Tab-separated table of C-alpha atoms in Angstrom:
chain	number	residue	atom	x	y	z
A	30	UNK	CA	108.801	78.025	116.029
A	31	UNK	CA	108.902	81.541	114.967
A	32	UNK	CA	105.395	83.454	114.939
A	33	UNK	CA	105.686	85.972	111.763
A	34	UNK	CA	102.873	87.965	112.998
A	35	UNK	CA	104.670	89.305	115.987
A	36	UNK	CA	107.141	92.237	114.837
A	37	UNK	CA	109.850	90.747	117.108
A	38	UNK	CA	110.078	87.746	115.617
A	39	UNK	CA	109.351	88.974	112.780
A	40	UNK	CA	112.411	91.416	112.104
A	41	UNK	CA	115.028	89.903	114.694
A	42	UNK	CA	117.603	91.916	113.351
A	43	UNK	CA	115.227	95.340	114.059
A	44	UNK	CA	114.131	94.181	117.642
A	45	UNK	CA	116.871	96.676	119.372
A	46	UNK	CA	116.462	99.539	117.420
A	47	UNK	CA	115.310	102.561	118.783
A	48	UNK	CA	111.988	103.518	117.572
A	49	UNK	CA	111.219	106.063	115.049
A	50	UNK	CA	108.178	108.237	115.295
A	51	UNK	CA	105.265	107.483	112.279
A	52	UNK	CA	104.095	110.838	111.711
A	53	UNK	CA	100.361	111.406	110.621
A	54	UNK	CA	99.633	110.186	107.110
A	55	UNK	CA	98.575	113.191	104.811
A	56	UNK	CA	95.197	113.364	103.220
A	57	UNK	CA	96.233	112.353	99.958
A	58	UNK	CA	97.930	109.153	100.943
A	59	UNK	CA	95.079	107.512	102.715
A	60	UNK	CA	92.995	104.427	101.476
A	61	UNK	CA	90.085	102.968	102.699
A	62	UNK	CA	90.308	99.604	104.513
A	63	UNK	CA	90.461	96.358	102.315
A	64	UNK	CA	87.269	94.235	102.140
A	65	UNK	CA	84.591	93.080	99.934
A	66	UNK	CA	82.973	90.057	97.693
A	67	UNK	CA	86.027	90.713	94.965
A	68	UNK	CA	88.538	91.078	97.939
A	69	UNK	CA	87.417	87.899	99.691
A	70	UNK	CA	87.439	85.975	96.346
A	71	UNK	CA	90.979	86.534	95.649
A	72	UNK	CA	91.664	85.988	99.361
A	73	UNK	CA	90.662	82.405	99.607
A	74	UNK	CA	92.083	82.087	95.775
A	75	UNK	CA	95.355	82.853	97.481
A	76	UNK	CA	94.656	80.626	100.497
A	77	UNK	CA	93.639	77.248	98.316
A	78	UNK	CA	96.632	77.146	96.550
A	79	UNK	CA	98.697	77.748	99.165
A	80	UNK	CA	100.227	80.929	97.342
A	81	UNK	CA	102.212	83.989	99.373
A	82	UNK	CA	100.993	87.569	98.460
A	83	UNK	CA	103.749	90.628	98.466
A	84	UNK	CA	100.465	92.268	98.995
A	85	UNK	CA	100.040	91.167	101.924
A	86	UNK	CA	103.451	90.693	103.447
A	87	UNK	CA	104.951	93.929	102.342
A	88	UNK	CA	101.589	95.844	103.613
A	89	UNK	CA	100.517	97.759	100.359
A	90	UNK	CA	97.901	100.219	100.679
A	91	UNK	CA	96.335	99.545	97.709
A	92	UNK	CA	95.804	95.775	98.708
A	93	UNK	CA	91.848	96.469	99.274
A	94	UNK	CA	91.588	98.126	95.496
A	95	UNK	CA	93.846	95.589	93.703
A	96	UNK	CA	92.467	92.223	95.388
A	97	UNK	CA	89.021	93.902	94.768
A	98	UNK	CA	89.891	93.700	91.115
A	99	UNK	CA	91.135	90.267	91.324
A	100	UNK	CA	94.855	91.228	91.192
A	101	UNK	CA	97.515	89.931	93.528
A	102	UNK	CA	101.347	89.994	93.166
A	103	UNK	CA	102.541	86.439	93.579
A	104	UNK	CA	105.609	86.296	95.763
A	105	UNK	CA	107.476	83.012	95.469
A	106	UNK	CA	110.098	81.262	97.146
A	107	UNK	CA	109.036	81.464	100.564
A	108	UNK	CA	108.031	84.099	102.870
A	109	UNK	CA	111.318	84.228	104.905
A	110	UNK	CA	113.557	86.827	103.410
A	111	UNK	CA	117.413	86.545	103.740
A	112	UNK	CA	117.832	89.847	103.635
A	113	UNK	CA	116.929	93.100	105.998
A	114	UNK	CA	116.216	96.082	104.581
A	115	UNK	CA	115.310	98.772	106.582
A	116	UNK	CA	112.492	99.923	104.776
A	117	UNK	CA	111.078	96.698	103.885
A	118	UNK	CA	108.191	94.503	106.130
A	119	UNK	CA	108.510	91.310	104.731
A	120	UNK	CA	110.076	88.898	107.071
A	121	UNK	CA	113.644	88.309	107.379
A	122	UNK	CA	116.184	85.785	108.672
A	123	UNK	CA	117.294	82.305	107.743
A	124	UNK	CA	114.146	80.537	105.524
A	125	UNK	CA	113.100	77.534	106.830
A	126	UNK	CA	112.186	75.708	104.057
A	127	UNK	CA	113.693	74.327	100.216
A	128	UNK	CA	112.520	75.610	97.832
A	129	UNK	CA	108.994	74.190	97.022
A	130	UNK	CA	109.060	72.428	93.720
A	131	UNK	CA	104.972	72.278	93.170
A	132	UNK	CA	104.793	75.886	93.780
A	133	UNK	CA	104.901	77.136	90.146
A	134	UNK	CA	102.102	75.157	89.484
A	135	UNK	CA	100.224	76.234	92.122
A	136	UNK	CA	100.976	79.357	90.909
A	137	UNK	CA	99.983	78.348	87.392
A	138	UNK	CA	96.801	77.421	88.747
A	139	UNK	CA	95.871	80.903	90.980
A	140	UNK	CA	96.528	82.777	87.161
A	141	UNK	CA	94.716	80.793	85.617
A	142	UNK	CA	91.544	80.718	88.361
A	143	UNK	CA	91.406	84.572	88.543
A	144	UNK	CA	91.812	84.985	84.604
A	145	UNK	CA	94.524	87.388	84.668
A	146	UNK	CA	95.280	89.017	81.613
A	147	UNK	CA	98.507	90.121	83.468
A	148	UNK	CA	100.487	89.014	86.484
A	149	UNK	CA	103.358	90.169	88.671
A	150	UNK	CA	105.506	87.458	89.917
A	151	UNK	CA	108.409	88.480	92.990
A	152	UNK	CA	110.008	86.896	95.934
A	153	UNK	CA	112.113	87.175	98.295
A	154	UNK	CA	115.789	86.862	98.277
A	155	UNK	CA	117.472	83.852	98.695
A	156	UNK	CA	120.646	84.359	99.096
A	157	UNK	CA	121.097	80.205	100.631
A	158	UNK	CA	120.637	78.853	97.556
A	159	UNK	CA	123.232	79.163	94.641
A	160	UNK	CA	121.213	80.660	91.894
A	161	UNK	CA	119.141	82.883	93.905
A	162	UNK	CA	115.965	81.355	93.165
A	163	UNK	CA	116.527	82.199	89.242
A	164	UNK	CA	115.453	78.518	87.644
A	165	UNK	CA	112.660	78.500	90.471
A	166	UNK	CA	111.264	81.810	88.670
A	167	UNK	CA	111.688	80.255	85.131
A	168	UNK	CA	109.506	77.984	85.844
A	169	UNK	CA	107.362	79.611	87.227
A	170	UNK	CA	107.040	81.649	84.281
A	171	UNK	CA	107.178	78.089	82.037
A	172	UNK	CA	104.218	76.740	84.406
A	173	UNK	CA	102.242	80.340	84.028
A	174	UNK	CA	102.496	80.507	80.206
A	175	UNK	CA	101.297	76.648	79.688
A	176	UNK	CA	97.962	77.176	81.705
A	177	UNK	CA	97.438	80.747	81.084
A	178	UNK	CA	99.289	81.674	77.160
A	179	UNK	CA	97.792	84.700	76.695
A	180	UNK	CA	98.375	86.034	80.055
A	181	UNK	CA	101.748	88.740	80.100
A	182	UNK	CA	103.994	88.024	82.694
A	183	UNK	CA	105.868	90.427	84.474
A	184	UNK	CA	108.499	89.467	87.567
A	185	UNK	CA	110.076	91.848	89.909
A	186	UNK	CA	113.351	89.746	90.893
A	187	UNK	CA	115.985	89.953	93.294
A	188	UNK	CA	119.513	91.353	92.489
A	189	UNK	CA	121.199	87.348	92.750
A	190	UNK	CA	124.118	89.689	94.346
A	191	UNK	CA	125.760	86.536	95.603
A	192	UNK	CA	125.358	84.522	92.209
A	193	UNK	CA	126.733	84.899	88.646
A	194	UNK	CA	125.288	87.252	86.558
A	195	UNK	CA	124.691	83.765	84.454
A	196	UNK	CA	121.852	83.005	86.733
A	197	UNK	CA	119.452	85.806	84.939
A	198	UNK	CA	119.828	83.982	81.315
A	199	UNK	CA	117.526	81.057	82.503
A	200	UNK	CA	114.882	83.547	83.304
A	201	UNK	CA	115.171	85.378	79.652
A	202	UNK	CA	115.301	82.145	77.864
A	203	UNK	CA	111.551	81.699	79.548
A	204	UNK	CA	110.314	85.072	78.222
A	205	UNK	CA	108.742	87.165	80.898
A	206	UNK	CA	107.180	90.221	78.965
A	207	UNK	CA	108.654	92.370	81.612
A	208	UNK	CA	111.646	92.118	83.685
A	209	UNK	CA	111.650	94.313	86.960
A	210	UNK	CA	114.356	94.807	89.681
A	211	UNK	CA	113.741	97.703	91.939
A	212	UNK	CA	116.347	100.117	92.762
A	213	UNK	CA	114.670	101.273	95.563
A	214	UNK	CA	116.468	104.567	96.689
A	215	UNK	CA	119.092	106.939	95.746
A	216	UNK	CA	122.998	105.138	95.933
A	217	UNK	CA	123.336	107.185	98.908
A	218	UNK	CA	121.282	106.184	100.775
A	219	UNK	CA	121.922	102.345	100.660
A	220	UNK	CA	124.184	101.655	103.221
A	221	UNK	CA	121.418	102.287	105.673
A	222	UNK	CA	118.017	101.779	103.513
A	223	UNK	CA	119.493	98.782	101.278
A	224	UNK	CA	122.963	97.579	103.069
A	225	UNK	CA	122.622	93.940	101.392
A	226	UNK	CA	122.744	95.325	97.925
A	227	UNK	CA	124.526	97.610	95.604
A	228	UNK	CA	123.841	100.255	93.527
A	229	UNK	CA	125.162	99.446	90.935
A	230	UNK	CA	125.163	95.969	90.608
A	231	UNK	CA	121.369	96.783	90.530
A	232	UNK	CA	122.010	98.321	87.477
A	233	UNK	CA	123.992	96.065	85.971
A	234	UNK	CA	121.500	93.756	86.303
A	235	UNK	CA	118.840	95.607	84.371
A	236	UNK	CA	121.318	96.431	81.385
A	237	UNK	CA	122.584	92.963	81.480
A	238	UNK	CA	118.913	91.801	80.631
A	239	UNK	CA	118.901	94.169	77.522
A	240	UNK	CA	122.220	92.906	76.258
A	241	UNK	CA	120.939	89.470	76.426
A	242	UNK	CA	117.127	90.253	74.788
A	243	UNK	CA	116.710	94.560	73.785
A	244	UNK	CA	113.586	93.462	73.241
A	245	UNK	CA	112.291	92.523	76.951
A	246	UNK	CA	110.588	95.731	78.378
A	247	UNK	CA	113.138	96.340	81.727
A	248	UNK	CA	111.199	97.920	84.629
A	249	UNK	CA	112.923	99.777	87.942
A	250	UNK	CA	111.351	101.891	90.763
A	251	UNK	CA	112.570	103.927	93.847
A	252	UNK	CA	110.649	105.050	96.995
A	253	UNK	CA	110.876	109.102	97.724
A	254	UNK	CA	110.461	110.329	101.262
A	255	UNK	CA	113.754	108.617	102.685
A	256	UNK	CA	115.720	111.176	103.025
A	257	UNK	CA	116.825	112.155	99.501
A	258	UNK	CA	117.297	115.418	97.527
A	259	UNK	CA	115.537	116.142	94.039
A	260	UNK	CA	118.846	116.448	92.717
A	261	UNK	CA	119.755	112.768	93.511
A	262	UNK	CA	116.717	111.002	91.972
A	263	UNK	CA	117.337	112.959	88.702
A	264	UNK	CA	120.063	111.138	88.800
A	265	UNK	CA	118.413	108.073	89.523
A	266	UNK	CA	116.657	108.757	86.555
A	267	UNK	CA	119.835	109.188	83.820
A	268	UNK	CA	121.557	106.521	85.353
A	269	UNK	CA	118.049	104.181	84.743
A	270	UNK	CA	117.993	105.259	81.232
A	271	UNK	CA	122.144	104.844	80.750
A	272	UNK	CA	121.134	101.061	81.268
A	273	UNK	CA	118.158	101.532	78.519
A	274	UNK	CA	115.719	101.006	80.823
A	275	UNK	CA	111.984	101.459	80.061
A	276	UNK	CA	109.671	102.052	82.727
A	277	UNK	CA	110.477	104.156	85.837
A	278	UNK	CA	107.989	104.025	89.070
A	279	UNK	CA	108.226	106.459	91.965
A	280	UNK	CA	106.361	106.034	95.123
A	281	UNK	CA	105.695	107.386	98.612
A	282	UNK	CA	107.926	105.491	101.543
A	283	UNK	CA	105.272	104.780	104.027
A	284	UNK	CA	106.874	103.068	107.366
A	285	UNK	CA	105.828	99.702	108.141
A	286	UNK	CA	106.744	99.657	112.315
A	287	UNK	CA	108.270	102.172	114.506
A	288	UNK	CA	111.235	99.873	114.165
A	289	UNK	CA	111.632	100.645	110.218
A	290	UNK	CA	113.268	103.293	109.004
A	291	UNK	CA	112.015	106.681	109.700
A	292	UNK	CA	109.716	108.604	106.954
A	293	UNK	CA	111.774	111.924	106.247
A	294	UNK	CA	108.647	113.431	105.096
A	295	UNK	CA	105.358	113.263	102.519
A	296	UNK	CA	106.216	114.220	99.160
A	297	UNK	CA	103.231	115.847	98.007
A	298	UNK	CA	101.637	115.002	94.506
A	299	UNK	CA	102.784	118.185	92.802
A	300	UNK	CA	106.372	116.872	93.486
A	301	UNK	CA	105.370	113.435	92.176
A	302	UNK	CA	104.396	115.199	88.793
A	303	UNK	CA	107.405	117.189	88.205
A	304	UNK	CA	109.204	113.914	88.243
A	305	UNK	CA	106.808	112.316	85.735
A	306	UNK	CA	107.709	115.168	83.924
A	307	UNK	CA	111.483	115.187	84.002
A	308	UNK	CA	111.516	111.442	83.697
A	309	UNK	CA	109.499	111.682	80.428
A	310	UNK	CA	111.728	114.191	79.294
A	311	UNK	CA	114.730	112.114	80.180
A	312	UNK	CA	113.391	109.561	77.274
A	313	UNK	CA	111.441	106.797	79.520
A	314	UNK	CA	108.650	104.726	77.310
A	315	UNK	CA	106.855	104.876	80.805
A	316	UNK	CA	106.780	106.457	84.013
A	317	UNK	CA	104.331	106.191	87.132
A	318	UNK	CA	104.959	108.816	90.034
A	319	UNK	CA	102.456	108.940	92.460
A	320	UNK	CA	102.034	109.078	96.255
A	321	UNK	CA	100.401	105.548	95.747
A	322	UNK	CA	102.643	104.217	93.502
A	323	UNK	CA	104.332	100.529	93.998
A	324	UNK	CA	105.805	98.504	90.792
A	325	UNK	CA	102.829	96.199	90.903
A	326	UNK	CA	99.876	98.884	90.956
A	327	UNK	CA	97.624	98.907	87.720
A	328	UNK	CA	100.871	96.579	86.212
A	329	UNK	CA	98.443	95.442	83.667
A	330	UNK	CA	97.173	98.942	82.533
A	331	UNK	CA	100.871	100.266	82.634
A	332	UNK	CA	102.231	97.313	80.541
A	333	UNK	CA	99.513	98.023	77.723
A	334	UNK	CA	100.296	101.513	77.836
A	335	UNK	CA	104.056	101.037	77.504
A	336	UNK	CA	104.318	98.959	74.886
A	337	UNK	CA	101.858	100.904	73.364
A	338	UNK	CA	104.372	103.542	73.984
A	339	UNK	CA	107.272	101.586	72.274
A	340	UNK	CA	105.652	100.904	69.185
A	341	UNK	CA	104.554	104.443	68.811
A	342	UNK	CA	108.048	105.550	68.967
A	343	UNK	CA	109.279	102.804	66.480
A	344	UNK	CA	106.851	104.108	63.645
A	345	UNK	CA	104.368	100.708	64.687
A	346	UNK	CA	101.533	101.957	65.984
């Protein structure tokens, strides 16, 4: 039986890699620790129902500020992912488990419990089963919107590389407010950051949900501090908006184990807001760039803001 909490059996796949140093963390990046009466509220919220937290798994630093708040990210589907990125600390290998059918109402149930005016929904991959999880997230989103129907719904979803493109219509027939797949880095750089994916089926995927409903808000993000140049995540930026997509976040790579890869260096916040800037210029309804940045952090504040945004620009404000 594999223990998750030990890095080795954690990340098999990473357990022979040579380390990579984690240099200091500048003073701008760091967060106090996580703790609290709103922090341990959420905490055994999470625990009753069962419910797995990207939060937690993927190490955010703004877990102690968000679950403060009473925001979590839900992350469904298990807590085994079939991928193995090599910036990523969620666990990897083969899942050892079906797919849980009661989950979205346990889901349902968290939403509704912490009153949530919005909620971010992800998972893992799962490349085992045939439609990548995609009815699993309908559901989901069908169980949320029966307990909770004012609550907006946003999902950050897997690329369903290994399924056809068909899979991503059963999620836009249930109506999430805001559909999110993360790009994650510059095309370069994904044979070594991202090998199980591709650029530009990532892409595809995002237009493909505008062709089927222009009016779903589409959401992407990429991590700076990889290794990339300023010249490719401009790029990053006009390919986004080639696939009409609305809101762009950019945040800090911060290195989960000396096994992970390496941080090529701290982008400091006068970087972050010259590509606010640009990416504002490039035509984006809304754009978060910060060293602190991750696609769930302040969703609910962004998503009022953006489609404020939207309507302002189609004369409905």
């Amino acid at each position: 039986m594999r223990d998750l909490k030990i890095p080795e059996q954690r990340h098999p796949e990473k357990a022979n890699r040579p380390d990579n140093a984690q240099p200091k963390k500048p003073s701008w990046i760091r967060v106090k620790a996580p703790g609290g009466k709103g922090y341990a509220e959420t905490h055994k919220i999470m625990r009753d129902n069962g419910l797995v937290t990207v939060c937690e798994e993927a190490g955010c630093p703004n877990v102690g500020e968000c679950w403060s708040q009473g925001h979590a990210t839900m992350m469904i589907m298990g807590e085994v992912c079939t991928r193995a990125c090599t910036f990523c600390n969620i666990a990897t290998g083969k899942p050892p488990e079906d797919l849980d059918a009661f989950e979205p109402g346990r889901v349902a149930h968290a939403v509704q419990k912490l009153g949530l005016n919005h909620v971010v929904i992800t998972s893992v991959d799962r490349d085992d089963i045939t439609d990548g999880g995609a009815e699993h997230f309908a559901q989901t989103i069908r169980a949320v919107r029966h307990r909770s129907p004012s609550t907006t719904i946003e999902i950050l979803t897997p690329d369903f590389i290994k399924c056809d493109m068909a899979v991503i219509e059963q999620i836009i027939e249930a109506r999430p407010d805001v559909f999110n797949h993360n790009l994650e880095t510059v095309p370069g750089l994904y044979p070594e950051v991202r090998p199980g994916a591709r650029y530009f089926h990532s892409l595809r995927l995002l237009q493909r949900v505008k062709e089927l409903d222009p009016s779903m808000f589409t959401k992407s993000g990429i991590m700076v501090g990889l290794g990339e140049d300023e010249q490719a995540v401009r790029q990053v930026m006009d390919d986004m908006r080639a696939a009409d997509i609305d809101f762009l976040t950019i945040g800090q790579y911060l290195q989960p184990t000396p096994k992970h890869h390496a941080v090529d260096r701290f982008v400091t916040p006068d970087e972050f807001k010259s590509y606010e800037k640009a990416a504002y210029g490039k035509g984006f309804h809304m754009v978060s760039a910060t060293p602190l940045t991750r696609s769930s952090y302040h969703a609910g504040d962004d998503f009022a803001r953006l489609r404020a945004a939207r309507n302002a620009k189609l004369g409905l404000a």
